[in-house]
XYZ file of N, CA, C and O in Angstrom:
480
model
N 1.827 14.505 2.714
C 0.900 13.492 3.040
C -0.109 13.352 1.901
O -0.568 14.323 1.364
N -0.513 12.152 1.544
C -1.330 11.960 0.383
C -2.859 12.044 0.818
O -3.200 11.723 1.948
N -3.664 12.445 -0.093
C -5.072 12.508 0.109
C -5.732 11.153 -0.121
O -5.345 10.510 -1.059
N -6.586 10.703 0.761
C -7.188 9.379 0.659
C -8.323 9.330 -0.375
O -8.744 8.289 -0.780
N -8.716 10.456 -0.905
C -9.732 10.499 -1.959
C -9.159 10.052 -3.303
O -8.136 10.579 -3.673
N -9.776 9.044 -3.920
C -9.177 8.589 -5.251
C -9.266 9.736 -6.263
O -10.199 10.500 -6.346
N -8.201 9.774 -7.056
C -8.144 10.824 -8.137
C -8.961 10.337 -9.368
O -9.295 9.161 -9.404
N -9.303 11.248 -10.174
C -10.056 10.868 -11.388
C -9.192 10.023 -12.298
O -9.761 9.407 -13.217
N -7.901 9.973 -12.097
C -7.004 9.172 -12.965
C -7.057 7.680 -12.577
O -6.773 6.830 -13.391
N -7.302 7.380 -11.339
C -7.312 6.059 -10.884
C -8.633 5.429 -11.078
O -9.715 6.088 -10.862
N -8.689 4.104 -11.465
C -9.971 3.477 -11.693
C -10.743 3.264 -10.381
O -10.166 2.975 -9.379
N -12.084 3.472 -10.425
C -12.921 3.322 -9.274
C -13.265 1.868 -9.110
O -13.048 0.979 -10.011
N -13.856 1.505 -7.953
C -14.264 0.155 -7.696
C -15.221 -0.369 -8.745
O -15.109 -1.479 -9.174
N -16.220 0.448 -9.093
C -17.213 0.021 -10.117
C -16.570 -0.340 -11.405
O -16.891 -1.316 -12.025
N -15.579 0.496 -11.829
C -14.884 0.216 -13.113
C -14.062 -1.074 -12.983
O -14.052 -1.880 -13.906
N -13.384 -1.288 -11.846
C -12.584 -2.477 -11.725
C -13.482 -3.698 -11.663
O -13.160 -4.758 -12.239
N -14.586 -3.594 -10.990
C -15.582 -4.751 -10.946
C -16.147 -5.037 -12.370
O -16.220 -6.246 -12.727
N -16.397 -4.030 -13.108
C -16.876 -4.245 -14.445
C -15.808 -4.907 -15.289
O -16.085 -5.841 -16.069
N -14.586 -4.503 -15.133
C -13.462 -5.085 -15.943
C -13.196 -6.548 -15.516
O -13.090 -7.404 -16.410
N -13.264 -6.871 -14.285
C -13.058 -8.256 -13.849
C -14.257 -9.133 -14.246
O -14.127 -10.321 -14.506
N -15.419 -8.547 -14.353
C -16.622 -9.328 -14.742
C -16.472 -9.764 -16.180
O -17.147 -10.791 -16.539
N -15.661 -9.111 -16.927
C -15.493 -9.514 -18.354
C -14.440 -10.598 -18.576
O -14.261 -11.116 -19.670
N -13.733 -10.940 -17.549
C -12.616 -11.895 -17.601
C -13.154 -13.283 -17.349
O -13.782 -13.492 -16.282
N -12.990 -14.256 -18.250
C -13.424 -15.609 -17.991
C -12.680 -16.204 -16.796
O -11.542 -15.959 -16.523
N -13.386 -17.052 -16.074
C -12.896 -17.660 -14.811
C -11.571 -18.398 -15.127
O -10.678 -18.350 -14.297
N -11.455 -19.045 -16.235
C -10.230 -19.836 -16.521
C -9.020 -18.882 -16.599
O -7.944 -19.237 -16.115
N -9.199 -17.702 -17.077
C -8.126 -16.693 -17.137
C -7.715 -16.230 -15.770
O -6.526 -16.039 -15.469
N -8.704 -16.069 -14.901
C -8.375 -15.698 -13.512
C -7.643 -16.802 -12.804
O -6.619 -16.496 -12.151
N -8.102 -17.972 -12.965
C -7.425 -19.184 -12.345
C -5.945 -19.305 -12.843
O -5.041 -19.515 -12.050
N -5.828 -19.232 -14.169
C -4.433 -19.379 -14.741
C -3.545 -18.243 -14.243
O -2.413 -18.448 -13.942
N -4.076 -17.003 -14.185
C -3.299 -15.868 -13.724
C -2.839 -16.017 -12.288
O -1.696 -15.760 -11.984
N -3.766 -16.491 -11.429
C -3.407 -16.672 -10.072
C -2.319 -17.810 -9.972
O -1.358 -17.656 -9.201
N -2.546 -18.872 -10.767
C -1.595 -19.946 -10.724
C -0.160 -19.516 -11.152
O 0.832 -19.829 -10.541
N -0.079 -18.702 -12.255
C 1.145 -18.212 -12.712
C 1.815 -17.292 -11.699
O 3.026 -17.344 -11.478
N 1.021 -16.460 -11.017
C 1.556 -15.610 -9.918
C 2.128 -16.469 -8.783
O 3.170 -16.126 -8.287
N 1.443 -17.519 -8.417
C 1.934 -18.388 -7.370
C 3.234 -19.058 -7.805
O 4.142 -19.163 -7.042
N 3.267 -19.472 -9.040
C 4.464 -20.137 -9.551
C 5.650 -19.140 -9.563
O 6.769 -19.596 -9.167
N 5.398 -17.949 -9.987
C 6.512 -16.942 -10.031
C 7.041 -16.667 -8.645
O 8.236 -16.590 -8.390
N 6.089 -16.469 -7.718
C 6.471 -16.175 -6.308
C 7.248 -17.344 -5.733
O 8.281 -17.163 -5.020
N 6.831 -18.583 -5.993
C 7.498 -19.731 -5.484
C 8.868 -19.909 -6.083
O 9.866 -20.226 -5.365
N 9.090 -19.575 -7.368
C 10.387 -19.627 -7.982
C 11.324 -18.615 -7.309
O 12.506 -18.992 -7.079
N 10.795 -17.429 -7.059
C 11.646 -16.413 -6.332
C 12.097 -16.967 -4.994
O 13.272 -16.899 -4.579
N 11.136 -17.494 -4.229
C 11.402 -17.985 -2.875
C 12.293 -19.207 -2.831
O 12.887 -19.515 -1.845
N 12.352 -19.935 -3.986
C 13.214 -21.095 -4.142
C 14.606 -20.689 -4.543
O 15.509 -21.555 -4.651
N 14.802 -19.442 -4.868
C 16.072 -18.934 -5.248
C 16.360 -19.268 -6.714
O 17.543 -19.359 -7.150
N 15.340 -19.359 -7.578
C 15.531 -19.791 -8.991
C 15.610 -18.559 -9.928
O 15.563 -18.748 -11.118
N 15.806 -17.391 -9.372
C 15.903 -16.215 -10.210
C 17.343 -15.739 -10.310
O 18.243 -16.383 -9.685
N 17.608 -14.693 -11.033
C 19.013 -14.203 -11.197
C 19.600 -13.801 -9.837
O 20.791 -14.016 -9.661
N 18.795 -13.272 -8.975
C 19.299 -12.899 -7.617
C 19.596 -14.128 -6.729
O 20.251 -13.998 -5.690
N 19.052 -15.272 -7.128
C 19.341 -16.482 -6.394
C 19.000 -16.446 -4.943
O 17.865 -16.299 -4.535
N 20.003 -16.594 -4.124
C 19.855 -16.717 -2.667
C 19.349 -15.438 -2.026
O 18.993 -15.502 -0.835
N 19.331 -14.305 -2.696
C 19.027 -13.074 -2.088
C 17.549 -13.092 -1.526
O 17.283 -12.474 -0.522
N 16.640 -13.846 -2.185
C 15.281 -13.918 -1.776
C 14.860 -15.290 -1.328
O 13.679 -15.542 -1.162
N 15.825 -16.188 -1.208
C 15.503 -17.571 -0.934
C 14.937 -17.746 0.477
O 15.451 -17.261 1.402
N 13.771 -18.364 0.502
C 13.064 -18.639 1.778
C 12.216 -19.898 1.588
O 11.130 -19.852 1.052
N 12.752 -21.056 1.966
C 12.073 -22.302 1.776
C 10.789 -22.503 2.494
O 9.861 -23.124 2.015
N 10.628 -21.842 3.638
C 9.383 -21.916 4.382
C 8.255 -21.209 3.580
O 7.180 -21.741 3.396
N 8.579 -20.026 3.014
C 7.640 -19.315 2.214
C 7.360 -20.081 0.909
O 6.230 -20.126 0.447
N 8.440 -20.641 0.331
C 8.242 -21.421 -0.915
C 7.340 -22.575 -0.695
O 6.437 -22.874 -1.589
N 7.452 -23.234 0.430
C 6.606 -24.416 0.742
C 5.098 -24.019 0.702
O 4.299 -24.634 0.131
N 4.841 -22.882 1.310
C 3.451 -22.413 1.398
C 2.905 -22.097 0.008
O 1.786 -22.437 -0.323
N 3.716 -21.435 -0.810
C 3.310 -21.086 -2.129
C 3.097 -22.333 -3.023
O 2.120 -22.382 -3.803
N 4.015 -23.229 -2.949
C 3.880 -24.491 -3.788
C 2.645 -25.286 -3.290
O 1.917 -25.782 -4.139
N 2.426 -25.312 -2.065
C 1.273 -26.000 -1.507
C -0.016 -25.403 -1.960
O -0.957 -26.023 -2.408
N -0.069 -24.019 -1.943
C -1.266 -23.291 -2.415
C -1.500 -23.557 -3.899
O -2.657 -23.704 -4.319
N -0.430 -23.515 -4.693
C -0.526 -23.761 -6.083
C -1.073 -25.177 -6.343
O -1.989 -25.352 -7.169
N -0.556 -26.133 -5.655
C -1.063 -27.517 -5.785
C -2.561 -27.631 -5.436
O -3.297 -28.284 -6.154
N -2.946 -26.968 -4.372
C -4.360 -26.974 -4.019
C -5.258 -26.337 -5.063
O -6.328 -26.809 -5.390
N -4.784 -25.245 -5.548
C -5.572 -24.483 -6.625
C -5.703 -25.391 -7.811
O -6.801 -25.507 -8.425
N -4.611 -25.983 -8.282
C -4.692 -26.858 -9.464
C -5.492 -28.055 -9.255
O -6.344 -28.483 -10.123
N -5.455 -28.669 -8.060
C -6.269 -29.841 -7.663
C -7.748 -29.411 -7.772
O -8.614 -30.152 -8.345
N -8.041 -28.287 -7.155
C -9.466 -27.889 -7.002
C -10.039 -27.416 -8.337
O -11.245 -27.550 -8.612
N -9.215 -26.994 -9.276
C -9.689 -26.429 -10.569
C -9.530 -27.426 -11.733
O -9.794 -27.050 -12.843
N -9.060 -28.563 -11.470
C -8.798 -29.598 -12.559
C -9.962 -29.743 -13.491
O -9.809 -29.720 -14.721
N -11.196 -29.848 -12.963
C -12.317 -30.051 -13.834
C -12.834 -28.732 -14.375
O -13.696 -28.802 -15.311
N -12.311 -27.587 -13.969
C -12.815 -26.332 -14.406
C -12.006 -25.720 -15.597
O -12.508 -24.874 -16.275
N -10.720 -26.179 -15.705
C -9.870 -25.605 -16.771
C -9.549 -26.753 -17.699
O -9.416 -27.942 -17.285
N -9.344 -26.430 -18.965
C -9.015 -27.499 -19.963
C -7.613 -28.021 -19.747
O -6.748 -27.441 -19.108
N -7.361 -29.154 -20.322
C -6.032 -29.726 -20.321
C -5.014 -28.821 -21.029
O -3.797 -28.860 -20.698
N -5.500 -28.011 -21.934
C -4.620 -27.022 -22.613
C -4.018 -26.093 -21.603
O -2.830 -25.766 -21.726
N -4.739 -25.722 -20.621
C -4.230 -24.839 -19.578
C -3.610 -25.633 -18.410
O -2.587 -25.273 -17.831
N -4.190 -26.751 -18.076
C -3.809 -27.501 -16.923
C -2.437 -28.179 -17.067
O -1.656 -28.236 -16.156
N -2.174 -28.764 -18.261
C -0.925 -29.526 -18.449
C 0.342 -28.666 -18.167
O 1.180 -29.164 -17.418
N 0.453 -27.505 -18.772
C 1.725 -26.780 -18.451
C 1.791 -26.272 -16.963
O 2.884 -26.225 -16.405
N 0.636 -26.042 -16.330
C 0.636 -25.622 -14.974
C 1.088 -26.802 -14.075
O 1.823 -26.655 -13.135
N 0.610 -28.016 -14.379
C 1.042 -29.176 -13.649
C 2.528 -29.446 -13.841
O 3.206 -29.812 -12.921
N 2.986 -29.253 -15.036
C 4.479 -29.450 -15.274
C 5.252 -28.409 -14.488
O 6.274 -28.804 -13.870
N 4.805 -27.212 -14.442
C 5.455 -26.176 -13.647
C 5.461 -26.493 -12.236
O 6.466 -26.295 -11.509
N 4.319 -26.999 -11.705
C 4.252 -27.390 -10.328
C 5.197 -28.438 -9.974
O 5.904 -28.416 -8.958
N 5.288 -29.441 -10.812
C 6.234 -30.605 -10.547
C 7.672 -30.048 -10.558
O 8.469 -30.509 -9.765
N 8.001 -29.166 -11.462
C 9.318 -28.555 -11.472
C 9.623 -27.862 -10.184
O 10.725 -27.926 -9.630
N 8.650 -27.108 -9.668
C 8.876 -26.411 -8.433
C 9.001 -27.394 -7.237
O 9.837 -27.185 -6.334
N 8.169 -28.419 -7.246
C 8.283 -29.423 -6.233
C 9.634 -30.144 -6.224
O 10.252 -30.371 -5.147
N 10.140 -30.376 -7.424
C 11.468 -31.045 -7.517
C 12.560 -30.040 -7.097
O 13.538 -30.416 -6.412
N 12.483 -28.784 -7.468
C 13.417 -27.723 -7.018
C 13.411 -27.603 -5.522
O 14.447 -27.408 -4.904
N 12.246 -27.688 -4.932
C 12.155 -27.588 -3.481
C 12.872 -28.723 -2.834
O 13.626 -28.569 -1.909
N 12.637 -29.948 -3.344
C 13.228 -31.163 -2.799
C 14.771 -31.022 -2.907
O 15.540 -31.373 -1.994
N 15.258 -30.526 -4.048
C 16.698 -30.332 -4.267
C 17.291 -29.255 -3.360
O 18.414 -29.418 -2.839
N 16.557 -28.181 -3.076
C 17.044 -27.103 -2.323
C 17.062 -27.372 -0.829
O 17.742 -26.796 -0.030
N 16.173 -28.265 -0.387
C 15.974 -28.564 1.005
C 17.136 -29.368 1.648
O 17.586 -30.364 0.997
N 17.685 -28.897 2.723
C 18.794 -29.570 3.372
C 18.386 -30.892 4.013
O 19.103 -31.849 4.043
N 17.130 -30.905 4.490
C 16.531 -32.122 5.032
C 15.312 -32.458 4.163
O 14.263 -31.917 4.437
N 15.469 -33.346 3.248
C 14.380 -33.689 2.363
C 13.181 -34.271 3.075
O 13.319 -34.990 4.008
N 11.991 -33.914 2.600
C 10.767 -34.454 3.091
C 10.647 -35.933 2.666
O 11.185 -36.319 1.624
N 9.930 -36.666 3.433
C 9.638 -38.078 3.046
C 8.784 -38.029 1.796
O 7.971 -37.042 1.619
N 8.870 -38.999 0.936
C 8.005 -39.014 -0.293
C 6.517 -38.877 0.157
O 6.078 -39.517 1.069
N 5.836 -37.990 -0.504
C 4.452 -37.672 -0.256
C 4.235 -36.662 0.832
O 3.108 -36.202 1.090
N 5.320 -36.145 1.430
C 5.239 -35.151 2.520
C 5.733 -33.772 2.056
O 5.646 -32.826 2.866
N 6.194 -33.642 0.840
C 6.684 -32.402 0.341
C 5.575 -31.411 0.031
O 4.373 -31.773 0.140
N 5.921 -30.175 -0.342
C 4.854 -29.191 -0.553
C 3.976 -29.560 -1.722
O 4.423 -29.922 -2.816
N 2.669 -29.613 -1.405
C 1.719 -29.891 -2.492
C 1.509 -31.368 -2.767
O 0.578 -31.771 -3.487
N 2.380 -32.239 -2.233
C 2.245 -33.672 -2.534
C 1.020 -34.289 -1.899
O 0.593 -35.390 -2.264
N 0.375 -33.572 -0.943
C -0.952 -33.986 -0.470
C -1.943 -34.059 -1.586
O -2.834 -34.898 -1.591
N -1.739 -33.253 -2.550
C -2.659 -33.148 -3.735
C -2.174 -33.911 -4.943
O -2.937 -34.392 -5.676
N -0.835 -33.903 -5.120
C -0.281 -34.545 -6.360
C 0.268 -35.955 -6.207
O 0.492 -36.659 -7.169
N 0.415 -36.328 -4.942
C 1.066 -37.604 -4.651
C 2.588 -37.359 -4.684
O 3.069 -36.247 -4.984
N 3.418 -38.392 -4.303
C 4.869 -38.189 -4.214
C 5.409 -37.771 -5.610
O 4.977 -38.193 -6.608
N 6.379 -36.871 -5.537
C 7.087 -36.370 -6.718
C 8.499 -36.915 -6.720
O 9.190 -36.712 -5.741
N 8.848 -37.539 -7.789
C 10.259 -38.042 -7.938
C 10.867 -37.492 -9.174
O 10.164 -37.177 -10.157
N 12.239 -37.342 -9.191
C 12.926 -36.766 -10.318
C 12.917 -37.617 -11.479
O 12.529 -38.084 -12.321
C-alpha cells in the first residue's frame, strides 16, 4: 500500500504553481487545444490502432470542446497559433462527418455551433 505523503522527489503544489505561473497564457491555451485534438483523433479512430479506441460519442464531445475553446480564445491568441489549430479542428470535423454512419445536418456537427457548417 502506498503512503499518501508526497515524497521529496515529487514536486509540491507550491512548486507546480510557481512553474505554471511562468507559462504564458497562450502556451496554456495551445497546449490544451493540442491535447483536445489528440484525444479527438484517437476517439475518431485516426491512430495506428484505428477502431480499437474509436468512440464517436466521445469524439463529438472533444471536438465540440475544442471548437468552443478556439472560439473563446480567438482574440487572445495570435493568428500564428490560431490558424493551424483552426485547420486541425476542421480536419477533425470532416473526419467525424466521414466516420459517422448517420451524418449530422450541416451546422449540427460537433463544434459547428461555433464554426458554422463544415464542408469537404
